[in-house]
């Protein structure tokens, strides 16, 4: 009788304490954020000065996301704001500064995904929408659809009041010259400079966004992995938020972002192990020009795995630590 009483009172005590354990967790809410600005090979153009400029712009972009997350803002708003900054920055292959197709026309792709409800929005082949990630967000928030392409996507963006620009707005001298070299066969088409962001907010919600001009020298109408949900972009509160960069055809064929999430979901992989498994054991053997991912899990762990010589990357956490890097092994970490 006495034993039963002890057993029941212990159970009651545990039951009463559960809400307090929960509250305790909530007293120290965490946020994490990571971004990428594309992956690629080392080139003579990548001087120390250029690396510094890239790093400064990535840290500036990161600070926009940090300020949203540290004030209790949503991860979906943080990833969108960071990607808008990177789209407006001509150094990256997204928005202004995007590569062109072989005809010299910019066709832009973007996607965004909310891990709290698995809602997603994506656009492809946009020629005149200044910020494709804003169009992707509106597809998610204001339509019953996930993916709009080409003229229909542009018309939708216009109807929503987004900024519309001439296709030449996206051009830079560097991209025009690059396309000429590719047309003459003096340069290989390659994927470099796509942008993406992943974040965990203080409410435990994960989000991912990615934006790109695609692969340089691509065929008219080619769509890469970025707007294909599960290939270049994915978020699920139960696992992770992932944004990819690299040889998009491989990312589509291996469904990279979803595969990382699925390994965590079905096989209990850690984020780091799942990311390494997919990039090194699934993507690397396929050849091509490779690439990488940035990802954050539901506990705020960040993973930045790539099989290329470079990946522009930066990250930050609510504990005051942050970092930035361009070349493999050249990660700089700081504490505020
Ligand atoms: N993944 C992008 C694409 O293939 C390119 C990149 O990441 O730079 O469209």
XYZ file of C-alpha atoms and ligand atoms in Angstrom:
345
model
C 0.000 0.000 0.000
C 2.807 2.380 1.084
C 4.834 1.476 -2.035
C 1.849 2.181 -4.257
C 1.430 5.554 -2.582
C 5.116 6.421 -3.182
C 4.839 5.327 -6.799
C 1.734 7.418 -7.403
C 3.145 10.505 -5.682
C 6.375 10.266 -7.765
C 4.262 10.049 -10.910
C 2.208 13.050 -9.790
C 5.379 15.057 -9.064
C 6.809 14.241 -12.496
C 3.520 15.166 -14.143
C 3.461 18.531 -12.344
C 7.085 19.249 -13.243
C 6.782 18.643 -16.982
C 5.437 22.122 -17.782
C 8.326 23.658 -15.798
C 10.929 21.676 -17.746
C 9.256 23.062 -20.874
C 9.317 26.606 -19.548
C 12.952 26.245 -18.623
C 13.789 25.375 -22.210
C 11.847 28.378 -23.382
C 13.812 30.655 -21.066
C 16.852 30.058 -23.227
C 15.438 30.048 -26.720
C 18.043 29.537 -29.394
C 18.392 30.770 -32.928
C 20.884 29.844 -35.664
C 21.425 31.079 -39.183
C 23.708 30.184 -42.087
C 24.047 31.484 -45.627
C 25.913 30.567 -48.779
C 26.957 32.540 -51.825
C 27.738 29.621 -54.116
C 30.401 26.933 -54.469
C 33.104 26.509 -57.083
C 36.752 26.131 -58.003
C 39.741 28.264 -57.060
C 40.428 30.835 -59.741
C 43.146 33.471 -60.140
C 40.372 36.085 -59.812
C 39.862 34.989 -56.231
C 42.431 37.369 -54.774
C 42.761 38.138 -51.071
C 41.014 41.447 -51.714
C 38.085 39.741 -53.446
C 37.775 37.215 -50.621
C 37.631 40.071 -48.120
C 34.909 41.822 -50.148
C 32.874 38.587 -50.408
C 33.247 37.965 -46.670
C 32.206 41.511 -45.778
C 29.076 41.260 -47.908
C 28.190 37.873 -46.426
C 28.615 39.221 -42.884
C 26.474 42.214 -43.765
C 23.762 39.896 -45.114
C 24.062 37.730 -42.007
C 23.542 40.718 -39.717
C 20.143 41.353 -41.357
C 19.017 37.821 -40.475
C 20.556 38.030 -36.995
C 18.663 41.154 -36.111
C 15.340 39.551 -37.133
C 16.014 36.335 -35.211
C 17.445 37.960 -32.067
C 14.312 40.099 -31.745
C 12.107 37.012 -31.862
C 11.305 37.296 -35.587
C 10.415 34.350 -37.785
C 12.995 32.229 -39.584
C 10.967 32.509 -42.809
C 11.316 36.314 -42.684
C 15.016 36.090 -41.804
C 15.918 33.797 -44.718
C 13.928 35.947 -47.146
C 15.561 39.195 -45.959
C 19.061 37.705 -46.238
C 18.408 36.381 -49.743
C 16.985 39.754 -50.862
C 20.251 41.411 -49.765
C 22.286 38.826 -51.694
C 20.049 39.169 -54.782
C 20.660 42.923 -54.771
C 24.435 42.462 -54.406
C 26.084 42.159 -57.880
C 28.829 39.852 -56.579
C 26.578 36.799 -56.522
C 24.788 34.729 -59.151
C 21.268 35.743 -58.108
C 19.202 38.822 -58.897
C 21.605 41.572 -59.984
C 24.833 39.901 -61.137
C 23.142 36.656 -62.201
C 24.590 34.620 -65.071
C 22.794 34.533 -68.431
C 21.712 31.681 -70.648
C 23.561 31.129 -73.940
C 21.324 33.720 -75.636
C 22.561 36.320 -73.144
C 19.212 36.487 -71.307
C 18.894 36.283 -67.527
C 16.388 33.632 -66.380
C 16.124 33.450 -62.611
C 14.944 30.722 -60.229
C 14.131 30.893 -56.503
C 12.395 28.970 -53.736
C 11.417 29.362 -50.103
C 10.118 26.796 -47.623
C 8.600 27.009 -44.149
C 9.512 23.998 -42.006
C 6.683 24.639 -39.539
C 3.956 23.661 -42.007
C 5.864 22.332 -45.054
C 4.495 25.198 -47.140
C 6.709 26.148 -50.052
C 6.819 28.583 -52.944
C 9.015 28.508 -56.034
C 9.490 30.386 -59.305
C 11.553 29.603 -62.392
C 12.598 31.296 -65.602
C 11.812 34.835 -64.387
C 13.204 37.553 -66.672
C 11.943 40.745 -65.110
C 11.211 40.342 -61.401
C 13.831 42.243 -59.412
C 13.734 39.910 -56.388
C 12.724 36.363 -57.343
C 12.675 35.230 -53.692
C 9.860 37.728 -53.016
C 7.872 36.149 -55.850
C 8.522 32.675 -54.383
C 7.282 33.879 -50.974
C 4.100 35.247 -52.537
C 3.486 31.967 -54.370
C 3.687 30.285 -50.958
C 1.583 32.830 -49.062
C -0.946 33.992 -51.631
C -1.700 31.094 -53.993
C -2.841 27.487 -53.730
C 0.231 26.461 -55.694
C 3.876 25.705 -55.005
C 5.609 26.417 -58.317
C 5.008 29.072 -61.003
C 7.183 29.491 -64.091
C 7.975 31.959 -66.867
C 5.432 34.505 -68.031
C 2.720 33.314 -65.652
C 5.060 33.723 -62.697
C 6.019 37.227 -63.867
C 2.385 38.241 -64.375
C 1.599 36.990 -60.873
C 4.546 38.945 -59.410
C 3.359 42.103 -61.207
C -0.183 41.617 -59.932
C 1.222 41.454 -56.399
C 3.030 44.768 -56.820
C 6.601 43.441 -56.926
C 9.299 45.572 -58.589
C 9.609 44.772 -62.298
C 12.859 45.599 -64.122
C 14.288 45.336 -67.608
C 16.305 42.143 -68.151
C 19.441 44.312 -68.520
C 19.110 45.331 -64.826
C 20.578 41.928 -63.860
C 23.641 42.320 -66.142
C 27.157 43.159 -65.112
C 30.201 43.505 -67.382
C 31.674 40.425 -65.763
C 28.642 38.286 -66.730
C 28.490 39.666 -70.295
C 32.188 38.840 -70.823
C 31.734 35.402 -69.251
C 28.924 34.545 -71.688
C 31.075 35.622 -74.646
C 33.908 33.337 -73.452
C 31.487 30.410 -73.029
C 30.019 30.961 -76.518
C 33.547 30.896 -78.006
C 34.340 27.705 -76.091
C 37.011 29.490 -74.040
C 35.250 28.767 -70.726
C 33.265 25.824 -69.413
C 29.722 26.481 -68.220
C 29.684 26.301 -64.439
C 27.493 26.901 -61.419
C 29.025 29.576 -59.173
C 27.528 32.162 -56.864
C 23.967 30.995 -56.172
C 22.756 32.283 -52.810
C 20.827 30.643 -49.988
C 19.969 30.973 -46.334
C 18.685 28.613 -43.628
C 17.549 29.530 -40.124
C 16.072 28.308 -36.852
C 14.076 30.890 -34.901
C 13.365 31.156 -31.183
C 9.994 29.422 -31.626
C 11.780 26.357 -33.008
C 10.716 26.961 -36.605
C 13.065 26.198 -39.487
C 13.102 27.842 -42.930
C 15.178 27.802 -46.105
C 15.427 30.063 -49.156
C 17.595 29.850 -52.285
C 17.930 32.078 -55.368
C 19.983 31.798 -58.544
C 20.631 32.780 -62.127
C 21.327 29.070 -62.657
C 24.241 27.567 -64.524
C 26.282 29.864 -66.780
C 25.975 28.926 -70.468
C 22.684 27.126 -69.787
C 20.126 26.395 -72.482
C 17.169 28.732 -72.866
C 14.477 27.384 -70.539
C 16.806 25.314 -68.369
C 15.684 25.103 -64.732
C 18.084 23.933 -62.029
C 17.691 22.447 -58.587
C 17.112 25.680 -56.676
C 13.324 25.967 -57.192
C 12.765 22.197 -57.150
C 11.543 21.580 -53.611
C 13.590 18.785 -52.068
C 16.470 19.174 -54.533
C 18.054 22.581 -53.784
C 15.737 23.781 -51.041
C 13.933 22.024 -48.185
C 12.783 22.691 -44.611
C 11.016 20.522 -42.069
C 10.786 21.416 -38.375
C 11.226 17.731 -37.523
C 14.655 17.526 -39.160
C 16.460 20.449 -40.801
C 16.425 23.363 -43.234
C 18.745 22.904 -46.207
C 19.875 25.102 -49.111
C 22.156 23.793 -51.828
C 24.537 25.147 -54.400
C 26.341 23.377 -57.183
C 25.716 21.324 -60.278
C 21.917 21.549 -60.215
C 21.253 18.566 -62.486
C 22.947 16.303 -59.911
C 21.067 17.934 -57.044
C 17.770 17.202 -58.841
C 18.686 13.613 -59.687
C 19.757 12.874 -56.090
C 17.020 14.998 -54.478
C 19.803 16.252 -52.228
C 18.027 18.463 -49.703
C 15.209 15.999 -49.079
C 17.663 13.101 -48.895
C 19.514 14.819 -46.037
C 16.215 15.394 -44.221
C 15.089 11.808 -44.899
C 18.306 10.298 -43.477
C 17.669 12.250 -40.276
C 13.994 11.353 -40.233
C 14.106 7.650 -41.053
C 17.598 6.680 -39.977
C 18.299 9.048 -37.068
C 21.409 10.474 -38.746
C 22.822 13.650 -37.233
C 22.686 16.681 -39.539
C 26.443 16.563 -40.117
C 26.479 12.821 -40.886
C 23.482 13.085 -43.211
C 25.039 16.038 -45.082
C 28.394 14.264 -45.477
C 26.714 11.045 -46.595
C 24.819 12.805 -49.366
C 27.578 15.168 -50.570
C 30.568 12.813 -50.356
C 29.013 9.368 -50.877
C 26.160 10.180 -53.265
C 27.104 13.365 -55.147
C 30.906 13.060 -55.398
C 30.869 9.698 -57.251
C 28.590 11.234 -59.908
C 31.374 13.526 -61.156
C 30.223 16.882 -62.487
C 31.338 20.089 -60.878
C 30.023 19.252 -57.407
C 28.914 21.782 -54.836
C 27.681 21.896 -51.282
C 24.935 22.623 -48.798
C 24.294 24.761 -45.776
C 21.854 23.396 -43.221
C 20.561 23.962 -39.711
C 18.744 21.390 -37.597
C 15.956 21.716 -35.058
C 18.546 22.004 -32.243
C 20.395 24.849 -33.931
C 23.362 22.781 -35.157
C 24.790 24.111 -38.402
C 26.356 22.082 -41.185
C 28.252 23.453 -44.198
C 29.502 20.559 -46.298
C 30.952 20.906 -49.819
C 33.141 18.876 -52.177
C 34.404 21.877 -54.158
C 37.478 24.015 -53.501
C 35.377 26.959 -52.420
C 31.997 27.688 -50.939
C 31.122 31.222 -49.888
C 29.589 30.740 -46.455
C 28.778 32.444 -43.170
C 26.920 31.492 -40.007
C 25.865 32.829 -36.648
C 24.233 31.554 -33.447
C 22.419 33.079 -30.486
C 25.374 32.203 -28.216
C 27.376 35.007 -29.882
C 29.554 32.803 -32.078
C 29.752 33.455 -35.809
C 32.000 32.641 -38.733
C 32.762 33.214 -42.381
C 34.800 31.465 -45.079
C 35.367 31.161 -48.823
C 38.148 28.597 -49.483
C 37.967 25.047 -48.088
C 39.544 24.856 -44.632
C 39.744 28.632 -44.395
C 36.995 29.119 -41.811
C 37.290 32.120 -39.525
C 35.268 31.963 -36.290
C 34.577 34.771 -33.862
C 32.788 35.357 -30.579
C 30.901 38.610 -29.985
N 22.593 25.021 -58.348
C 22.461 26.115 -59.272
C 21.854 25.582 -60.543
O 22.289 24.552 -61.012
C 23.758 26.799 -59.583
C 24.618 27.188 -58.399
O 24.460 26.641 -57.326
O 25.475 28.070 -58.526
O 21.000 26.225 -61.087
